[in-house]
mmCIF file of C-alpha atoms in Angstrom:
data_model
loop_
_atom_site.group_PDB
_atom_site.id
_atom_site.type_symbol
_atom_site.label_atom_id
_atom_site.label_comp_id
_atom_site.label_asym_id
_atom_site.label_seq_id
_atom_site.Cartn_x
_atom_site.Cartn_y
_atom_site.Cartn_z
ATOM 1 C CA MET A 1 -15.532 -5.592 -25.672
ATOM 2 C CA ALA A 2 -12.869 -7.884 -24.186
ATOM 3 C CA THR A 3 -11.573 -7.126 -20.722
ATOM 4 C CA LYS A 4 -8.212 -8.086 -19.268
ATOM 5 C CA VAL A 5 -7.589 -8.074 -15.544
ATOM 6 C CA LEU A 6 -3.951 -7.897 -14.440
ATOM 7 C CA VAL A 7 -2.790 -8.465 -10.885
ATOM 8 C CA LEU A 8 0.613 -6.871 -10.370
ATOM 9 C CA LEU A 9 2.838 -8.362 -7.685
ATOM 10 C CA GLY A 10 5.983 -7.053 -6.076
ATOM 11 C CA THR A 11 8.009 -9.794 -4.376
ATOM 12 C CA ASN A 12 11.417 -10.134 -2.788
ATOM 13 C CA LYS A 13 12.533 -11.939 -5.964
ATOM 14 C CA GLY A 14 11.171 -9.733 -8.723
ATOM 15 C CA ALA A 15 7.824 -8.655 -10.139
ATOM 16 C CA PHE A 16 5.087 -11.008 -11.358
ATOM 17 C CA ILE A 17 1.937 -10.424 -13.444
ATOM 18 C CA LEU A 18 -1.190 -12.581 -13.289
ATOM 19 C CA GLU A 19 -3.762 -12.219 -16.063
ATOM 20 C CA SER A 20 -7.405 -13.214 -16.498
ATOM 21 C CA ASP A 21 -10.557 -12.083 -18.251
ATOM 22 C CA ALA A 22 -13.585 -10.373 -16.719
ATOM 23 C CA ALA A 23 -14.826 -13.663 -15.222
ATOM 24 C CA ARG A 24 -11.627 -13.878 -13.126
ATOM 25 C CA ARG A 25 -11.769 -17.689 -12.914
ATOM 26 C CA ASP A 26 -8.633 -18.798 -14.796
ATOM 27 C CA TRP A 27 -5.306 -17.068 -14.325
ATOM 28 C CA THR A 28 -1.927 -17.207 -16.046
ATOM 29 C CA THR A 29 1.265 -16.145 -14.295
ATOM 30 C CA ARG A 30 4.274 -14.431 -15.859
ATOM 31 C CA GLY A 31 7.569 -13.542 -14.253
ATOM 32 C CA PRO A 32 9.796 -13.032 -12.441
ATOM 33 C CA PHE A 33 10.702 -9.708 -14.007
ATOM 34 C CA CYS A 34 13.125 -6.941 -13.035
ATOM 35 C CA ASP A 35 16.138 -9.272 -12.867
ATOM 36 C CA THR A 36 14.669 -10.752 -9.640
ATOM 37 C CA TRP A 37 15.535 -7.601 -7.698
ATOM 38 C CA PRO A 38 13.635 -7.118 -4.458
ATOM 39 C CA ILE A 39 10.544 -5.252 -5.722
ATOM 40 C CA HIS A 40 8.513 -3.530 -3.040
ATOM 41 C CA HIS A 41 5.720 -2.043 -5.149
ATOM 42 C CA VAL A 42 4.328 -2.524 -8.671
ATOM 43 C CA VAL A 43 1.715 -0.103 -9.990
ATOM 44 C CA ALA A 44 0.079 0.762 -13.294
ATOM 45 C CA ASP A 45 -0.522 4.214 -14.686
ATOM 46 C CA PRO A 46 -4.120 3.996 -15.923
ATOM 47 C CA ALA A 47 -3.594 7.009 -18.174
ATOM 48 C CA THR A 48 -0.769 5.417 -20.181
ATOM 49 C CA GLY A 49 -0.964 1.699 -19.417
ATOM 50 C CA ALA A 50 2.678 1.715 -18.290
ATOM 51 C CA ILE A 51 3.636 -0.591 -15.430
ATOM 52 C CA HIS A 52 6.199 0.678 -12.922
ATOM 53 C CA ALA A 53 8.056 -1.395 -10.314
ATOM 54 C CA GLY A 54 10.064 0.144 -7.487
ATOM 55 C CA GLY A 55 12.717 -1.681 -5.527
ATOM 56 C CA GLY A 56 16.352 -2.365 -4.923
ATOM 57 C CA ASN A 57 18.641 -2.931 -1.960
ATOM 58 C CA GLY A 58 22.145 -2.151 -0.773
ATOM 59 C CA TRP A 59 23.646 -4.379 -3.455
ATOM 60 C CA THR A 60 21.625 -3.406 -6.526
ATOM 61 C CA GLY A 61 20.911 0.224 -5.663
ATOM 62 C CA ALA A 62 17.490 1.863 -5.872
ATOM 63 C CA ALA A 63 15.588 2.192 -9.130
ATOM 64 C CA VAL A 64 12.223 2.163 -10.846
ATOM 65 C CA TRP A 65 11.581 -0.410 -13.564
ATOM 66 C CA THR A 66 9.113 0.402 -16.366
ATOM 67 C CA SER A 67 7.280 -1.707 -18.938
ATOM 68 C CA ARG A 68 5.173 -0.119 -21.664
ATOM 69 C CA ASP A 69 4.052 -3.427 -23.184
ATOM 70 C CA LEU A 70 2.396 -5.115 -20.184
ATOM 71 C CA GLY A 71 5.572 -6.776 -19.004
ATOM 72 C CA ALA A 72 7.058 -8.068 -22.258
ATOM 73 C CA THR A 73 10.080 -5.756 -21.962
ATOM 74 C CA TRP A 74 11.438 -3.592 -19.153
ATOM 75 C CA THR A 75 13.832 -0.713 -18.623
ATOM 76 C CA HIS A 76 14.967 0.720 -15.331
ATOM 77 C CA SER A 77 16.386 3.976 -14.057
ATOM 78 C CA GLY A 78 17.687 5.402 -10.812
ATOM 79 C CA ASP A 79 18.596 8.703 -12.431
ATOM 80 C CA GLY A 80 18.073 11.423 -9.844
ATOM 81 C CA ILE A 81 17.125 9.094 -6.967
ATOM 82 C CA ALA A 82 19.714 10.437 -4.561
ATOM 83 C CA TYR A 83 19.969 12.994 -1.797
ATOM 84 C CA GLY A 84 22.562 15.741 -1.753
ATOM 85 C CA GLU A 85 26.147 15.563 -0.636
ATOM 86 C CA GLY A 86 26.490 14.529 2.976
ATOM 87 C CA GLU A 87 23.034 12.919 3.032
ATOM 88 C CA PRO A 88 22.502 9.161 3.491
ATOM 89 C CA ALA A 89 22.497 6.817 0.507
ATOM 90 C CA ILE A 90 19.072 5.661 -0.665
ATOM 91 C CA LYS A 91 18.637 1.938 -0.101
ATOM 92 C CA SER A 92 15.465 1.218 -2.053
ATOM 93 C CA VAL A 93 12.281 2.501 -3.640
ATOM 94 C CA TRP A 94 9.365 1.410 -1.446
ATOM 95 C CA SER A 95 6.248 2.912 -2.987
ATOM 96 C CA LEU A 96 4.968 4.356 -6.263
ATOM 97 C CA ALA A 97 1.931 6.347 -7.389
ATOM 98 C CA ALA A 98 1.010 7.693 -10.823
ATOM 99 C CA ALA A 99 -1.271 10.724 -11.047
ATOM 100 C CA HIS A 100 -1.699 13.888 -13.117
ATOM 101 C CA GLY A 101 1.062 12.898 -15.533
ATOM 102 C CA ARG A 102 3.600 12.404 -12.754
ATOM 103 C CA LEU A 103 5.144 9.348 -11.109
ATOM 104 C CA TYR A 104 5.906 9.639 -7.388
ATOM 105 C CA ALA A 105 8.404 7.407 -5.600
ATOM 106 C CA GLY A 106 8.788 6.968 -1.848
ATOM 107 C CA VAL A 107 12.168 5.713 -0.684
ATOM 108 C CA GLU A 108 14.238 4.462 2.258
ATOM 109 C CA PRO A 109 15.467 6.374 4.217
ATOM 110 C CA ALA A 110 12.179 8.227 4.019
ATOM 111 C CA GLY A 111 11.917 10.805 1.273
ATOM 112 C CA LEU A 112 9.920 11.661 -1.829
ATOM 113 C CA PHE A 113 10.901 11.842 -5.496
ATOM 114 C CA VAL A 114 8.894 12.689 -8.608
ATOM 115 C CA SER A 115 9.277 11.965 -12.317
ATOM 116 C CA ASP A 116 7.723 14.047 -15.062
ATOM 117 C CA ASP A 117 8.933 11.773 -17.875
ATOM 118 C CA GLY A 118 7.390 8.426 -17.019
ATOM 119 C CA GLY A 119 10.133 7.139 -14.755
ATOM 120 C CA GLU A 120 13.195 7.998 -16.842
ATOM 121 C CA THR A 121 14.493 10.676 -14.443
ATOM 122 C CA PHE A 122 13.542 11.761 -10.933
ATOM 123 C CA THR A 123 13.756 14.932 -8.843
ATOM 124 C CA HIS A 124 13.882 15.129 -5.073
ATOM 125 C CA VAL A 125 10.821 16.775 -3.480
ATOM 126 C CA ALA A 126 12.830 18.470 -0.767
ATOM 127 C CA GLY A 127 9.893 20.011 1.068
ATOM 128 C CA LEU A 128 9.164 16.760 2.907
ATOM 129 C CA ARG A 129 12.625 16.270 4.395
ATOM 130 C CA ASP A 130 12.682 19.986 5.209
ATOM 131 C CA HIS A 131 9.869 19.406 7.711
ATOM 132 C CA PRO A 132 11.111 20.429 11.180
ATOM 133 C CA SER A 133 10.224 17.025 12.634
ATOM 134 C CA ARG A 134 12.654 15.117 10.401
ATOM 135 C CA PRO A 135 15.471 14.818 12.982
ATOM 136 C CA GLU A 136 13.001 12.912 15.167
ATOM 137 C CA TRP A 137 11.883 10.383 12.535
ATOM 138 C CA GLN A 138 12.767 6.815 13.483
ATOM 139 C CA GLY A 139 12.899 3.577 11.565
ATOM 140 C CA GLY A 140 10.291 0.916 12.325
ATOM 141 C CA GLY A 141 10.703 -2.812 11.893
ATOM 142 C CA GLY A 142 10.937 -2.388 8.128
ATOM 143 C CA GLY A 143 13.237 0.631 8.310
ATOM 144 C CA LEU A 144 12.583 4.357 7.937
ATOM 145 C CA ILE A 145 10.414 4.085 4.835
ATOM 146 C CA LEU A 146 7.926 6.206 2.923
ATOM 147 C CA HIS A 147 5.440 3.477 2.041
ATOM 148 C CA SER A 148 2.108 5.239 1.353
ATOM 149 C CA LEU A 149 1.545 7.723 -1.463
ATOM 150 C CA VAL A 150 -1.987 9.093 -1.762
ATOM 151 C CA PRO A 151 -2.545 11.615 -4.574
ATOM 152 C CA ASP A 152 -5.740 13.622 -4.816
ATOM 153 C CA PRO A 153 -7.441 12.779 -8.128
ATOM 154 C CA ASP A 154 -8.945 16.264 -8.308
ATOM 155 C CA ASP A 155 -5.978 18.392 -7.207
ATOM 156 C CA PRO A 156 -2.460 17.842 -8.604
ATOM 157 C CA ASP A 157 -0.928 19.908 -5.785
ATOM 158 C CA SER A 158 -2.386 17.743 -3.006
ATOM 159 C CA LEU A 159 -0.617 14.607 -1.781
ATOM 160 C CA HIS A 160 -0.611 12.599 1.459
ATOM 161 C CA VAL A 161 2.339 10.398 2.415
ATOM 162 C CA GLY A 162 2.764 7.827 5.178
ATOM 163 C CA ILE A 163 6.108 7.217 6.870
ATOM 164 C CA SER A 164 7.120 4.625 9.449
ATOM 165 C CA VAL A 165 7.904 5.835 12.082
ATOM 166 C CA ALA A 166 6.992 9.490 11.533
ATOM 167 C CA GLY A 167 3.305 9.632 10.625
ATOM 168 C CA VAL A 168 1.115 11.062 7.901
ATOM 169 C CA PHE A 169 2.097 14.305 6.161
ATOM 170 C CA HIS A 170 0.234 16.372 3.568
ATOM 171 C CA THR A 171 1.207 18.936 0.984
ATOM 172 C CA ALA A 172 -1.269 21.351 -0.583
ATOM 173 C CA ASP A 173 1.306 23.209 -2.672
ATOM 174 C CA GLY A 174 2.857 20.522 -4.846
ATOM 175 C CA GLY A 175 5.526 19.498 -2.358
ATOM 176 C CA ARG A 176 7.024 22.853 -1.408
ATOM 177 C CA SER A 177 5.842 22.369 2.172
ATOM 178 C CA PHE A 178 4.213 19.634 4.250
ATOM 179 C CA THR A 179 2.118 19.576 7.417
ATOM 180 C CA ALA A 180 1.692 16.690 9.866
ATOM 181 C CA ARG A 181 -1.772 15.072 9.741
ATOM 182 C CA ASN A 182 -1.856 12.778 12.793
ATOM 183 C CA ARG A 183 -4.395 14.270 15.207
ATOM 184 C CA GLY A 184 -6.360 11.449 16.814
ATOM 185 C CA THR A 185 -3.956 8.574 16.078
ATOM 186 C CA ARG A 186 -2.262 6.849 19.016
ATOM 187 C CA CYS A 187 1.289 5.958 19.891
ATOM 188 C CA ASP A 188 0.729 3.135 22.394
ATOM 189 C CA PHE A 189 4.490 2.620 22.625
ATOM 190 C CA ASN A 190 4.978 6.145 24.061
ATOM 191 C CA PRO A 191 4.647 7.122 27.727
ATOM 192 C CA GLU A 192 1.002 7.577 28.713
ATOM 193 C CA ASP A 193 1.132 11.371 28.630
ATOM 194 C CA GLN A 194 2.596 11.293 25.083
ATOM 195 C CA ARG A 195 0.149 8.917 23.384
ATOM 196 C CA TYR A 196 -1.163 11.502 20.882
ATOM 197 C CA PRO A 197 1.842 13.469 19.588
ATOM 198 C CA GLU A 198 1.837 15.744 16.545
ATOM 199 C CA HIS A 199 4.150 13.308 14.750
ATOM 200 C CA GLY A 200 5.972 10.042 15.442
ATOM 201 C CA GLN A 201 3.091 7.642 14.764
ATOM 202 C CA CYS A 202 3.807 4.249 13.218
ATOM 203 C CA VAL A 203 1.410 4.455 10.291
ATOM 204 C CA HIS A 204 1.256 1.228 8.268
ATOM 205 C CA SER A 205 -0.995 2.081 5.308
ATOM 206 C CA VAL A 206 -3.103 5.015 4.089
ATOM 207 C CA VAL A 207 -5.626 4.958 1.221
ATOM 208 C CA ARG A 208 -8.155 7.400 -0.211
ATOM 209 C CA ALA A 209 -11.815 6.470 -0.558
ATOM 210 C CA PRO A 210 -13.493 7.114 -3.920
ATOM 211 C CA GLY A 211 -15.421 10.335 -4.401
ATOM 212 C CA SER A 212 -14.682 13.957 -3.638
ATOM 213 C CA GLY A 213 -15.275 13.938 0.114
ATOM 214 C CA GLY A 214 -11.632 13.710 1.166
ATOM 215 C CA ARG A 215 -12.170 10.500 3.155
ATOM 216 C CA LEU A 216 -9.047 8.561 4.107
ATOM 217 C CA TYR A 217 -8.588 5.221 5.852
ATOM 218 C CA GLN A 218 -5.489 4.305 7.836
ATOM 219 C CA GLN A 219 -4.192 1.068 9.327
ATOM 220 C CA ASN A 220 -1.758 2.014 12.049
ATOM 221 C CA HIS A 221 0.515 -0.004 14.308
ATOM 222 C CA CYS A 222 -1.833 1.219 17.050
ATOM 223 C CA GLY A 223 -5.335 1.027 15.634
ATOM 224 C CA MET A 224 -7.557 1.446 12.594
ATOM 225 C CA TYR A 225 -8.772 4.953 11.678
ATOM 226 C CA ARG A 226 -10.938 6.995 9.315
ATOM 227 C CA SER A 227 -10.640 10.673 8.439
ATOM 228 C CA ASP A 228 -13.461 12.572 6.766
ATOM 229 C CA ASP A 229 -11.508 15.820 6.376
ATOM 230 C CA GLY A 230 -8.393 14.892 4.451
ATOM 231 C CA GLY A 231 -6.437 13.770 7.474
ATOM 232 C CA ALA A 232 -6.899 16.897 9.594
ATOM 233 C CA GLY A 233 -8.406 14.611 12.245
ATOM 234 C CA TRP A 234 -8.744 10.852 12.634
ATOM 235 C CA ASP A 235 -11.400 8.743 14.379
ATOM 236 C CA SER A 236 -10.846 5.195 15.635
ATOM 237 C CA ILE A 237 -12.905 2.539 13.824
ATOM 238 C CA GLU A 238 -11.318 -0.563 15.370
ATOM 239 C CA ALA A 239 -14.308 -1.558 17.550
ATOM 240 C CA GLY A 240 -15.517 -4.981 16.473
ATOM 241 C CA LEU A 241 -12.178 -6.096 15.032
ATOM 242 C CA PRO A 242 -10.185 -8.999 16.514
ATOM 243 C CA SER A 243 -7.043 -6.886 16.741
ATOM 244 C CA SER A 244 -5.972 -3.258 16.480
ATOM 245 C CA PHE A 245 -2.789 -4.343 14.651
ATOM 246 C CA GLY A 246 -2.346 -5.054 10.948
ATOM 247 C CA PHE A 247 -0.605 -3.734 7.859
ATOM 248 C CA PRO A 248 -2.773 -3.193 4.743
ATOM 249 C CA VAL A 249 -6.041 -1.423 4.023
ATOM 250 C CA ALA A 250 -7.932 -1.250 0.707
ATOM 251 C CA VAL A 251 -11.084 0.509 -0.453
ATOM 252 C CA HIS A 252 -13.930 -0.336 -2.788
ATOM 253 C CA PRO A 253 -13.465 1.324 -6.207
ATOM 254 C CA ARG A 254 -16.835 3.130 -6.114
ATOM 255 C CA ASP A 255 -18.278 3.003 -2.579
ATOM 256 C CA PRO A 256 -16.520 5.197 0.025
ATOM 257 C CA GLN A 257 -18.343 3.306 2.782
ATOM 258 C CA THR A 258 -16.729 -0.053 1.934
ATOM 259 C CA VAL A 259 -13.245 -0.788 3.238
ATOM 260 C CA TYR A 260 -11.166 -3.962 3.656
ATOM 261 C CA LEU A 261 -8.354 -4.883 6.008
ATOM 262 C CA VAL A 262 -6.464 -7.882 7.360
ATOM 263 C CA PRO A 263 -6.012 -7.802 11.145
ATOM 264 C CA LEU A 264 -3.079 -9.738 12.589
ATOM 265 C CA ASN A 265 -2.795 -11.143 16.085
ATOM 266 C CA GLY A 266 -0.535 -8.365 17.367
ATOM 267 C CA ASP A 267 2.922 -6.911 17.058
ATOM 268 C CA VAL A 268 4.670 -9.293 19.485
ATOM 269 C CA ASP A 269 2.632 -12.500 19.086
ATOM 270 C CA GLY A 270 3.848 -13.678 15.699
ATOM 271 C CA ARG A 271 2.126 -11.214 13.364
ATOM 272 C CA PHE A 272 -0.166 -13.752 11.729
ATOM 273 C CA MET A 273 -3.931 -13.950 11.287
ATOM 274 C CA PRO A 274 -5.727 -14.428 14.637
ATOM 275 C CA ASP A 275 -6.039 -18.096 15.698
ATOM 276 C CA ALA A 276 -4.224 -19.027 12.467
ATOM 277 C CA LYS A 277 -7.552 -18.785 10.631
ATOM 278 C CA ALA A 278 -7.440 -16.682 7.457
ATOM 279 C CA ALA A 279 -9.940 -13.834 7.105
ATOM 280 C CA VAL A 280 -10.354 -10.494 5.403
ATOM 281 C CA TRP A 281 -12.543 -8.054 7.314
ATOM 282 C CA ARG A 282 -14.985 -5.779 5.484
ATOM 283 C CA SER A 283 -17.036 -2.804 6.577
ATOM 284 C CA ARG A 284 -19.951 -1.532 4.496
ATOM 285 C CA ASP A 285 -20.567 1.473 6.792
ATOM 286 C CA ALA A 286 -17.171 3.216 6.928
ATOM 287 C CA GLY A 287 -15.956 1.235 9.921
ATOM 288 C CA ALA A 288 -19.007 1.405 12.189
ATOM 289 C CA THR A 289 -19.376 -2.393 11.959
ATOM 290 C CA TRP A 290 -17.197 -5.184 10.571
ATOM 291 C CA THR A 291 -17.752 -8.624 9.027
ATOM 292 C CA ASP A 292 -15.140 -11.356 8.719
ATOM 293 C CA LEU A 293 -14.953 -12.933 5.250
ATOM 294 C CA ARG A 294 -13.652 -16.518 5.357
ATOM 295 C CA CYS A 295 -15.432 -18.573 2.675
ATOM 296 C CA GLY A 296 -12.713 -20.370 0.687
ATOM 297 C CA LEU A 297 -9.849 -19.254 2.938
ATOM 298 C CA PRO A 298 -7.837 -21.759 5.032
ATOM 299 C CA GLN A 299 -9.088 -22.100 8.606
ATOM 300 C CA ASP A 300 -6.438 -24.427 10.020
ATOM 301 C CA HIS A 301 -2.763 -23.632 10.575
ATOM 302 C CA ALA A 302 -2.932 -20.517 8.386
ATOM 303 C CA TYR A 303 0.019 -18.599 9.798
ATOM 304 C CA LEU A 304 -0.267 -15.937 7.114
ATOM 305 C CA CYS A 305 1.005 -12.402 7.268
ATOM 306 C CA VAL A 306 -0.166 -9.831 4.709
ATOM 307 C CA LEU A 307 2.203 -6.905 4.316
ATOM 308 C CA ARG A 308 1.320 -3.230 4.069
ATOM 309 C CA GLN A 309 0.861 -3.027 0.265
ATOM 310 C CA ALA A 310 -0.405 -6.557 -0.373
ATOM 311 C CA LEU A 311 -4.193 -5.986 -0.384
ATOM 312 C CA ALA A 312 -6.020 -4.457 -3.361
ATOM 313 C CA THR A 313 -9.291 -4.216 -5.268
ATOM 314 C CA ASP A 314 -10.080 -3.988 -8.974
ATOM 315 C CA ARG A 315 -12.626 -1.654 -10.641
ATOM 316 C CA LEU A 316 -14.993 -4.279 -12.070
ATOM 317 C CA ASP A 317 -18.601 -4.738 -10.900
ATOM 318 C CA PRO A 318 -18.722 -6.652 -8.632
ATOM 319 C CA ALA A 319 -15.305 -5.554 -7.481
ATOM 320 C CA GLY A 320 -12.489 -8.060 -7.151
ATOM 321 C CA VAL A 321 -10.442 -8.208 -3.966
ATOM 322 C CA TYR A 322 -6.936 -9.693 -3.754
ATOM 323 C CA PHE A 323 -4.314 -10.320 -1.080
ATOM 324 C CA GLY A 324 -0.886 -11.908 -1.069
ATOM 325 C CA SER A 325 0.958 -13.476 1.835
ATOM 326 C CA ASN A 326 4.531 -13.501 3.013
ATOM 327 C CA SER A 327 4.553 -17.239 2.187
ATOM 328 C CA GLY A 328 3.884 -16.587 -1.516
ATOM 329 C CA ALA A 329 0.163 -17.395 -1.697
ATOM 330 C CA LEU A 330 -2.219 -15.139 -3.623
ATOM 331 C CA PHE A 331 -5.959 -15.240 -2.909
ATOM 332 C CA ALA A 332 -8.714 -13.599 -4.975
ATOM 333 C CA SER A 333 -12.412 -12.875 -4.670
ATOM 334 C CA ALA A 334 -14.548 -11.958 -7.687
ATOM 335 C CA ASP A 335 -17.552 -10.969 -5.557
ATOM 336 C CA GLU A 336 -16.272 -8.236 -3.230
ATOM 337 C CA GLY A 337 -14.909 -10.661 -0.649
ATOM 338 C CA ASP A 338 -17.842 -13.026 -0.151
ATOM 339 C CA ASN A 339 -15.987 -16.020 -1.664
ATOM 340 C CA TRP A 340 -12.264 -16.644 -2.094
ATOM 341 C CA ARG A 341 -9.954 -18.803 -4.211
ATOM 342 C CA LEU A 342 -6.242 -19.501 -4.155
ATOM 343 C CA ILE A 343 -5.015 -18.342 -7.589
ATOM 344 C CA ALA A 344 -1.242 -18.683 -7.118
ATOM 345 C CA GLN A 345 1.087 -20.314 -4.610
ATOM 346 C CA HIS A 346 4.775 -20.999 -4.012
ATOM 347 C CA LEU A 347 5.708 -17.512 -5.165
ATOM 348 C CA PRO A 348 8.375 -15.522 -3.326
ATOM 349 C CA MET A 349 7.338 -13.326 -0.410
ATOM 350 C CA ILE A 350 4.621 -11.023 -1.752
ATOM 351 C CA MET A 351 5.376 -7.408 -0.901
ATOM 352 C CA SER A 352 2.617 -5.675 -2.866
ATOM 353 C CA VAL A 353 -0.571 -6.344 -4.825
ATOM 354 C CA GLU A 354 -2.134 -3.891 -7.290
ATOM 355 C CA THR A 355 -4.485 -4.276 -10.258
ATOM 356 C CA LEU A 356 -4.943 -2.996 -13.800
ATOM 357 C CA VAL A 357 -8.150 -3.501 -15.817
ATOM 358 C CA ILE A 358 -7.827 -3.081 -19.578
ATOM 359 C CA ASP A 359 -10.845 -2.746 -21.879
ATOM 360 C CA ASP A 360 -9.814 -3.699 -25.418
#
């Protein structure tokens, strides 16, 4: 059985697809796709094999691009991606997730849309913006964006979302209502007596660990966290890391104890890897201890920033790990992070990295 491994990239000048076999040694690059629109997130629906790319800006409008032939041809649609009369115009699609026959889209200004026809039309999930905290949501450095979409693989009515700067919210009823899920996460930028509010946290990335335990990991503007109860409470797991600040987090495809992240040197000190030495940090014990993974990564003058959706794993054994930088470099490991190679460079700013494994 032949295996194809695709790495799907969203960049500020279109989508790109890298392809290899199961050995993951030699890679070909295709693109740019999507008419070189700014593309914030590219994902694959493993159930259908369709590739979806979300993006846009104030000039192009917001839309989701779709390819059903692994990138050979594309269509795009913004049908339904709009709020009601008197509401702000949607600037862009920032995040996508396919689950249970549905395609979710998170947008700027923060809101949630869903498609039941593979990205041809979308419907506003109004329950999120109906949350009573919405008048207090504020835009972070990247704007007021819904950037994390975390479906529950076992429950089609359960979904977590992450919004900067508002926090994590969860629905258990298919989007009719949402509750804030931020207990235990800090707001260091607030006055000291308001460091742990119900909402208003600057969450950067949220992912679900494999398995049925409801474990979530979160990289926040103010720390790294784990939840073992579906986000009802969060525990800090940043001890042992060089910084509490970073953007992405990724999980192992089979082991809920293994998690990856890319700490940066802080929010006001340049936002690059500490000491300009590239490293991905891995925990094999759910954040109790951390190891820096550097073999094959540049250790001199590596002023790299990895954005909130630009770190991913694949489902092979051993798992592949991938990250892309804001300078257009893409690094890959075929052995769960122990050794790294540069597999593409001189690309546009990489906004997102996701994978698709195809068994022919």
